[in-house]
Coordinates of C-alpha atoms in Angstrom, one line a residue:
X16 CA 95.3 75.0 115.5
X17 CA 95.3 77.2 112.3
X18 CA 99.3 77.4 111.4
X19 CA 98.2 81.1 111.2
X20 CA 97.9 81.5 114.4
X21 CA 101.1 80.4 115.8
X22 CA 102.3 82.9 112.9
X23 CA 100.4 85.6 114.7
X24 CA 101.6 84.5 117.9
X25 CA 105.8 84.3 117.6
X26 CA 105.1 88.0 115.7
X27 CA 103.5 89.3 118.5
X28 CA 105.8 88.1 121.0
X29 CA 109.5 88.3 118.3
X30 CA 108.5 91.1 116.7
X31 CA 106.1 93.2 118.4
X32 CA 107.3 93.2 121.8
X33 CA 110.7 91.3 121.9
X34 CA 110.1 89.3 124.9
X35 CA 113.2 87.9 126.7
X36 CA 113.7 85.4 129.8
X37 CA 112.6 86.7 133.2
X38 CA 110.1 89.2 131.5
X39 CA 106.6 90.0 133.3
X40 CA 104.3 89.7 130.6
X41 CA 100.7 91.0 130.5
X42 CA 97.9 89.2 128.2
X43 CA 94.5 90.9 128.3
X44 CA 92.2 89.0 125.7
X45 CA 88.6 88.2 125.3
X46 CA 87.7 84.8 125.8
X47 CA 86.8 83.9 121.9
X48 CA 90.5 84.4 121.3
X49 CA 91.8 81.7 123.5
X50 CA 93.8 79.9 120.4
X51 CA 95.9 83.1 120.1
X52 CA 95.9 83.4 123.8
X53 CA 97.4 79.4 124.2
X54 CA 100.1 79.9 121.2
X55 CA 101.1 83.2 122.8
X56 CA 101.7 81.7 126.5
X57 CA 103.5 78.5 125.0
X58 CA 106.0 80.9 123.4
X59 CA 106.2 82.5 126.5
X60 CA 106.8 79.7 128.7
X61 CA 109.4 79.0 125.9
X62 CA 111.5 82.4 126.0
X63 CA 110.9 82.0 130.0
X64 CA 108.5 85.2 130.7
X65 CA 106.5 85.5 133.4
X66 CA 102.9 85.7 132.4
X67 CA 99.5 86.4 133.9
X68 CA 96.1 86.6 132.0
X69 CA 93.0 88.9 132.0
X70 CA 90.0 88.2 130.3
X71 CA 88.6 91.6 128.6
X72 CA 85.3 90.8 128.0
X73 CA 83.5 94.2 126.7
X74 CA 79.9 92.5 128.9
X75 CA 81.9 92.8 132.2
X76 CA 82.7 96.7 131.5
X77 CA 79.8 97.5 130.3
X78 CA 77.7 96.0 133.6
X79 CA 80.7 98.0 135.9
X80 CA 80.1 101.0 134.2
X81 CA 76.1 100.8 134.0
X82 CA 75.7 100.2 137.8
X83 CA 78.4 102.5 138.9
X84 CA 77.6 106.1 139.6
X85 CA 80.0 108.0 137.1
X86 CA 82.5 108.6 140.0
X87 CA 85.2 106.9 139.2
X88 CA 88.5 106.7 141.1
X89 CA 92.1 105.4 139.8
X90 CA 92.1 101.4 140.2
X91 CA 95.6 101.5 142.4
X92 CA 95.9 97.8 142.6
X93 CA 95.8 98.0 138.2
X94 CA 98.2 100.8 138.3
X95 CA 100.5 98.6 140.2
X96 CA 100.0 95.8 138.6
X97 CA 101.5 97.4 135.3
X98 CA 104.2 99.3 137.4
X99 CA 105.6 95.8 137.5
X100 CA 105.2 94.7 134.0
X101 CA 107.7 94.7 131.6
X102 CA 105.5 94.0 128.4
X103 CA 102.0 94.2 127.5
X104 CA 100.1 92.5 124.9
X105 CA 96.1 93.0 124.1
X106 CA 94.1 91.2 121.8
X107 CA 91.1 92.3 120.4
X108 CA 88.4 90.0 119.0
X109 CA 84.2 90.8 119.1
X110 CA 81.8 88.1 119.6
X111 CA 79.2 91.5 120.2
X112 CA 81.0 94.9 118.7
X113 CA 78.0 96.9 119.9
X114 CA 77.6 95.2 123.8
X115 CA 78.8 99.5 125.1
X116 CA 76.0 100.8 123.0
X117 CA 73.8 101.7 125.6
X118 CA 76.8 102.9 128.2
X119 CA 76.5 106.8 128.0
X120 CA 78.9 108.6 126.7
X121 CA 79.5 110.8 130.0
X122 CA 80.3 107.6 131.6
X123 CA 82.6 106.5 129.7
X124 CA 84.7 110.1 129.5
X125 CA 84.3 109.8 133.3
X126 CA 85.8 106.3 133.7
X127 CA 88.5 107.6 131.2
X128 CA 89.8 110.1 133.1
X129 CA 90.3 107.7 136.5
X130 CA 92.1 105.2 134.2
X131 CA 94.2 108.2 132.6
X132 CA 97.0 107.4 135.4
X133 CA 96.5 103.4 134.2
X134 CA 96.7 104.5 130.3
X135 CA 100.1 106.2 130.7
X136 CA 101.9 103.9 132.7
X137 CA 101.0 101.4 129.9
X138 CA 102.1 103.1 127.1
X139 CA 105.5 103.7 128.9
X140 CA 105.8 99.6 128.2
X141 CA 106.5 97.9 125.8
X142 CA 103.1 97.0 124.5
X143 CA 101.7 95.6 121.0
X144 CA 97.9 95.8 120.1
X145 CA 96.1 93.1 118.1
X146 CA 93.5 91.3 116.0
X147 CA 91.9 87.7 116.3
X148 CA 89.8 87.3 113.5
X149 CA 86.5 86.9 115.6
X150 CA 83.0 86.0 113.9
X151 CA 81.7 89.2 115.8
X152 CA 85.1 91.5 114.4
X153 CA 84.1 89.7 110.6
X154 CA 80.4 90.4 110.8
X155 CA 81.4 94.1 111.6
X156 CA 83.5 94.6 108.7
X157 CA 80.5 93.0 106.4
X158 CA 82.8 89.9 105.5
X159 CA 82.1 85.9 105.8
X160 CA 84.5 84.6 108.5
X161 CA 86.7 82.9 106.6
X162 CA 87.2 86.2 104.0
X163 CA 88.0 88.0 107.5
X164 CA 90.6 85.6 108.9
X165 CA 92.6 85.6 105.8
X166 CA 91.9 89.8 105.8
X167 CA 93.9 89.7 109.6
X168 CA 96.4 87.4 108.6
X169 CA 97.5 88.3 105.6
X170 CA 97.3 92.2 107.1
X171 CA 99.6 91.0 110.5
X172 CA 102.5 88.8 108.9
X173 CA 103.6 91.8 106.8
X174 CA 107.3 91.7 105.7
X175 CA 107.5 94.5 107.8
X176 CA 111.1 94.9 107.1
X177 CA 110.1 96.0 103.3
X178 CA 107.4 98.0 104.2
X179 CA 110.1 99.9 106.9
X180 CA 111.7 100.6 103.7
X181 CA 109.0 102.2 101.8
X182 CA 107.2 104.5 105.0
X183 CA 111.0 105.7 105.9
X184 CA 110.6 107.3 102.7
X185 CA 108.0 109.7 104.0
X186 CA 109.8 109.6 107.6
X187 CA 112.5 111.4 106.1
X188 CA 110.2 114.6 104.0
X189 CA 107.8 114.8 107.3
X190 CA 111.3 115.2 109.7
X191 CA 112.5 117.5 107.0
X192 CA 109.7 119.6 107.5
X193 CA 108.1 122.0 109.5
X194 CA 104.8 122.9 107.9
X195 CA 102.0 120.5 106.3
X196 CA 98.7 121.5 104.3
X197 CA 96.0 118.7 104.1
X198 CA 93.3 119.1 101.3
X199 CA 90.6 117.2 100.1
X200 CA 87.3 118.2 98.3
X201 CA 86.2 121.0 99.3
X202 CA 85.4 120.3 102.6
X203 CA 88.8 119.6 104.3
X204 CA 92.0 122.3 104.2
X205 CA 93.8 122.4 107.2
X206 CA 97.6 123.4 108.3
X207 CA 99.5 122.7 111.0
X208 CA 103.1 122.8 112.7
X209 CA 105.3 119.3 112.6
X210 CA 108.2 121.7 113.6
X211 CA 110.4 120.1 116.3
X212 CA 108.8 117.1 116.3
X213 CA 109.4 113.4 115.2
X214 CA 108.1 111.4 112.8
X215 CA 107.8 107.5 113.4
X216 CA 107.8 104.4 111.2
X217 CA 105.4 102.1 112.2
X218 CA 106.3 98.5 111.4
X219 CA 104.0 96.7 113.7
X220 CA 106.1 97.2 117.3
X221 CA 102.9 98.4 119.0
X222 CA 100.1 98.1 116.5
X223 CA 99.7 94.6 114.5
X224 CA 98.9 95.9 112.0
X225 CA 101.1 98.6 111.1
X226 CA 101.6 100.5 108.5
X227 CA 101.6 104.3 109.2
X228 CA 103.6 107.5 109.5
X229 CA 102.9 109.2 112.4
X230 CA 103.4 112.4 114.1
X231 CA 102.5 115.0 116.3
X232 CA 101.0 118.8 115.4
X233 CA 102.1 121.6 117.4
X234 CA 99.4 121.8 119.9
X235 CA 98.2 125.6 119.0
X236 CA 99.2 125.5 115.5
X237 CA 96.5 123.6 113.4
X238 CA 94.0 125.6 111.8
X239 CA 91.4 124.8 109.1
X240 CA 88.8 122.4 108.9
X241 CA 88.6 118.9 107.8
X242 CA 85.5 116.5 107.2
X243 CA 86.3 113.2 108.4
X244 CA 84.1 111.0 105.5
X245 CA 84.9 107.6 106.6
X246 CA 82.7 106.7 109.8
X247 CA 84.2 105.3 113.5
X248 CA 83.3 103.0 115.2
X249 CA 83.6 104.1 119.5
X250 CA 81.6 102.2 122.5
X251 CA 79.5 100.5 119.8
X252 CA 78.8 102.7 117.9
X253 CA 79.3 104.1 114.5
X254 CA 79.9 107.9 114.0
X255 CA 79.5 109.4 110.4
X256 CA 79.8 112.3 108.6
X257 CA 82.2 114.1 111.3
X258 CA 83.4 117.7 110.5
X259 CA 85.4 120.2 112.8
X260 CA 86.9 123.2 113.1
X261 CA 90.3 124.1 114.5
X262 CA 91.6 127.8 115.1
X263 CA 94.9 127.9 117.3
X264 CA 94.7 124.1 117.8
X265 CA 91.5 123.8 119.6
X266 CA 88.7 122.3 118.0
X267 CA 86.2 125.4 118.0
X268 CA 83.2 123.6 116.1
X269 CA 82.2 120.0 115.1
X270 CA 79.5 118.1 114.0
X271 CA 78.5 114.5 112.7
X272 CA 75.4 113.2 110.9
X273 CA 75.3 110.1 112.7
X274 CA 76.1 109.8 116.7
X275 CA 77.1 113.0 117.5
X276 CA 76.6 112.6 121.5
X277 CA 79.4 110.2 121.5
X278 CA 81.7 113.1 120.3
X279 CA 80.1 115.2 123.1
X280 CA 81.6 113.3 125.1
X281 CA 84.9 112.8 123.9
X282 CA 85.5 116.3 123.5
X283 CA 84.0 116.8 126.9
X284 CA 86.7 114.7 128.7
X285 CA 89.1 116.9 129.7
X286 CA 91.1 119.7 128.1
X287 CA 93.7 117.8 125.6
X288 CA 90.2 116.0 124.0
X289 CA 89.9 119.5 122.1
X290 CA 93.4 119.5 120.1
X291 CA 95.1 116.7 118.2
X292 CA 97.8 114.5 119.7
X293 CA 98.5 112.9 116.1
X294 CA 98.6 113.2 112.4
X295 CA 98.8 109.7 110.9
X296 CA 99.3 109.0 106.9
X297 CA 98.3 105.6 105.6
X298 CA 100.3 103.3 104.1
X299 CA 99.5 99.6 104.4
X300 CA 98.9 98.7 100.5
X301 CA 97.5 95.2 102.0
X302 CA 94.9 96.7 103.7
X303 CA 92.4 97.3 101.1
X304 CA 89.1 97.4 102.7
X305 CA 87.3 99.0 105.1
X306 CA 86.5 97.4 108.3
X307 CA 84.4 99.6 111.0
X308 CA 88.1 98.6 112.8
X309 CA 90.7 101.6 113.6
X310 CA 93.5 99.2 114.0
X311 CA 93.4 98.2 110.5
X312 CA 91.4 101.3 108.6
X313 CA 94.0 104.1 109.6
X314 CA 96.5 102.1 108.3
X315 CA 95.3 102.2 105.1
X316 CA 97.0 103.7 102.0
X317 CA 95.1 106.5 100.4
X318 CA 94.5 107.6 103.6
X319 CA 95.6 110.4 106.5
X320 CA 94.2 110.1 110.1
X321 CA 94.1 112.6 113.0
X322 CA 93.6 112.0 116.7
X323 CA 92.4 114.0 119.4
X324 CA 93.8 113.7 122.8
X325 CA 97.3 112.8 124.1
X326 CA 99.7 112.8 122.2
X327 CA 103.0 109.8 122.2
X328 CA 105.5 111.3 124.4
X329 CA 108.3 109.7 121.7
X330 CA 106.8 112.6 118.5
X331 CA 106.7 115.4 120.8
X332 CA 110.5 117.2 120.5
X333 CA 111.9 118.5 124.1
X334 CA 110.8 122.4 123.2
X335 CA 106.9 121.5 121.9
X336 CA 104.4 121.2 124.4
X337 CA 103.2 117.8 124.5
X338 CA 99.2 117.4 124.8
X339 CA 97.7 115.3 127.3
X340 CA 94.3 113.5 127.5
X341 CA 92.8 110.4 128.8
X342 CA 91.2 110.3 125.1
X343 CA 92.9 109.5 122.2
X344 CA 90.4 109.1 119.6
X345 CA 91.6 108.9 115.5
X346 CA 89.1 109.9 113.0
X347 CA 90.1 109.5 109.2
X348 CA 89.9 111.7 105.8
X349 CA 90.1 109.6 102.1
X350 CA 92.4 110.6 100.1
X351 CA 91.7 108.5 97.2
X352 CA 90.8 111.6 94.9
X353 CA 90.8 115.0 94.7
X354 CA 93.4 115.5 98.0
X355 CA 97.2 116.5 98.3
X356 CA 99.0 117.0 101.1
X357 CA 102.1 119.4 101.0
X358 CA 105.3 119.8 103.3
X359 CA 106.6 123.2 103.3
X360 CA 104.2 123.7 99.8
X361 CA 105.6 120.8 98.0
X362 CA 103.4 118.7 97.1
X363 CA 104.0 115.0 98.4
X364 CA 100.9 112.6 98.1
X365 CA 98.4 113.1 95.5
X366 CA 95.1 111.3 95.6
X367 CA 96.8 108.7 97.2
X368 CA 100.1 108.1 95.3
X369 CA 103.3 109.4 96.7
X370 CA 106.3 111.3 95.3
X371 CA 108.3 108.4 95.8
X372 CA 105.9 105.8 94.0
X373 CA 105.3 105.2 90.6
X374 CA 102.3 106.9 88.9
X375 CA 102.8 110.3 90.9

């Protein structure tokens, strides 16, 4: 076994999620990742967890949700599974990243909202989401296999401690604040409220990869418009060229050049799909390329990110409202040149560089 792995493994388990003796442990994985998968329950059965494993292999839900009839109840017996879990940890790896192509997007904002009650009793675990460097995930990102496993593992075994250091940096202007200004070219200016709220340092605890500032907007206060000009990738497949609107929050307006149904229907979901849960700034200097891969993309520096749907419960301050979706869906703006964002009208990143780094 790649040395690597094991790496990825004790992070996951050490770092990410902090797994002691007597824990109940959830793996969900896809069946090309088994090597991760093996390391992970050996250091398991070494820190004494108890662990069960679930294969997520993207064929089975797309077959469930082709023959099923769009009404969709909460699974009980998966909602009370993770009642009892302590820690959850999901792996990502593609041996096919566009098997949900030809799942409709009403479907899938259908089986979203039964699995809403499912989604928030994960997040209220201690959870960590990952990468195995899969053929599928490498030919995605345009990159020889070997190119894209050094790409994940260089990108997961961070010194996250020093890169703690430099996002606190930012953590400390954004909690300062109350008001930030996004612009770039002259199709993105936006505004919105940060007052109350918290801003987090994200040193790979739930994502591995981390490397972000996040937030959340007051829920009525963002305003503007934004073109997102780096495409996502959702239920196989890719969506470019997205632009919205916001007035009061809501998102009034939006297109996209490529794939627009699938933003149908994510804005179709339910009420919270139509504001942002989350502003996120990039800040993971190691993650230099783009990769059709959320995980690793909004993370990168030179780059802001903003997410319709729910927002995390743990940015949202006691007198903010805090918005609530079965969708949570980041799209992300380059801010490689001509962009600045401002805090209360000072400027603090400019085409990338930040007031604390050199070259500002």
């Amino acid at each position: 076994m790649d040395p690597r792995i094991r790496e990825h493994a004790r992070t996951i388990v050490d770092h990410s999620t902090s797994v002691e003796a007597g824990d109940n442990v959830v793996v969900s994985a896809p069946s090309v990742a088994e090597d991760l998968v093996t390391a992970i329950h050996e250091l398991l059965g070494d820190r004494g967890a108890n662990v069960v494993a679930m294969d997520a292999n993207p064929r089975f839900t797309r077959a469930f949700l082709r023959a099923g009839d769009d009404d969709y109840e909460t699974p009980e017996h998966v909602l009370a599974l993770y009642e009892e879990t302590d820690v959850i940890i999901r792996v990502r790896g593609e041996t096919n990243a566009t098997e949900q192509s030809d799942v409709p997007p009403e479907t899938n904002a259908a089986y979203k909202r039964a699995y809403k009650p499912v989604q928030g009793e994960m997040l209220s675990k201690r959870w960590c989401l990952t990468q195995y460097p899969a053929k599928g995930s490498a030919q995605l990102a345009g990159m020889s296999t070997e190119a894209y496993e050094n790409f994940v593992y260089d990108a997961v075994t961070l010194d996250w401690d020093a890169q703690g250091e430099l996002q606190q940096q930012l953590v400390d202007i954004l909690n300062d604040g109350d008001e930030v200004r996004i612009t770039s070219g002259d199709e993105t200016d936006v505004t919105m409220s940060i007052a109350g709220n918290t801003a987090i340092n994200d040193t790979a605890e739930h994502n591995l990869p981390g490397g972000e500032v996040f937030t959340a907007p007051v829920r009525d206060s963002v305003n503007g418009e934004v073109h997102f000009d780096l495409p996502l990738y959702r239920q196989g497949r890719e969506v470019s060229g997205v632009r919205v609107r916001f007035e009061d929050g809501e998102v009034v307006d939006y297109s996209a050049e490529g794939n627009e149904e699938v933003l149908d229907g994510v804005f179709d979901t339910d009420e919270g799909a139509r504001y942002l849960g989350e502003l996120g700034i990039g800040m993971n200097r190691g993650i230099d390329q783009f990769t059709y891969n959320m995980l690793f993309d909004e993370k990168m520096g030179d780059t802001v990110h903003m997410a319709v749907g729910s927002a995390y419960p743990e940015t949202v301050g006691a007198d903010n409202e805090l918005n609530e979706s079965a969708e949570h869906v980041d799209m992300i703006v380059d801010m490689s040149e001509d962009s600045v964002i401002e805090v209360d009208g000072e400027v603090v990143q400019r085409d990338g560089t930040f007031v604390f780094e050199d070259g500002f």
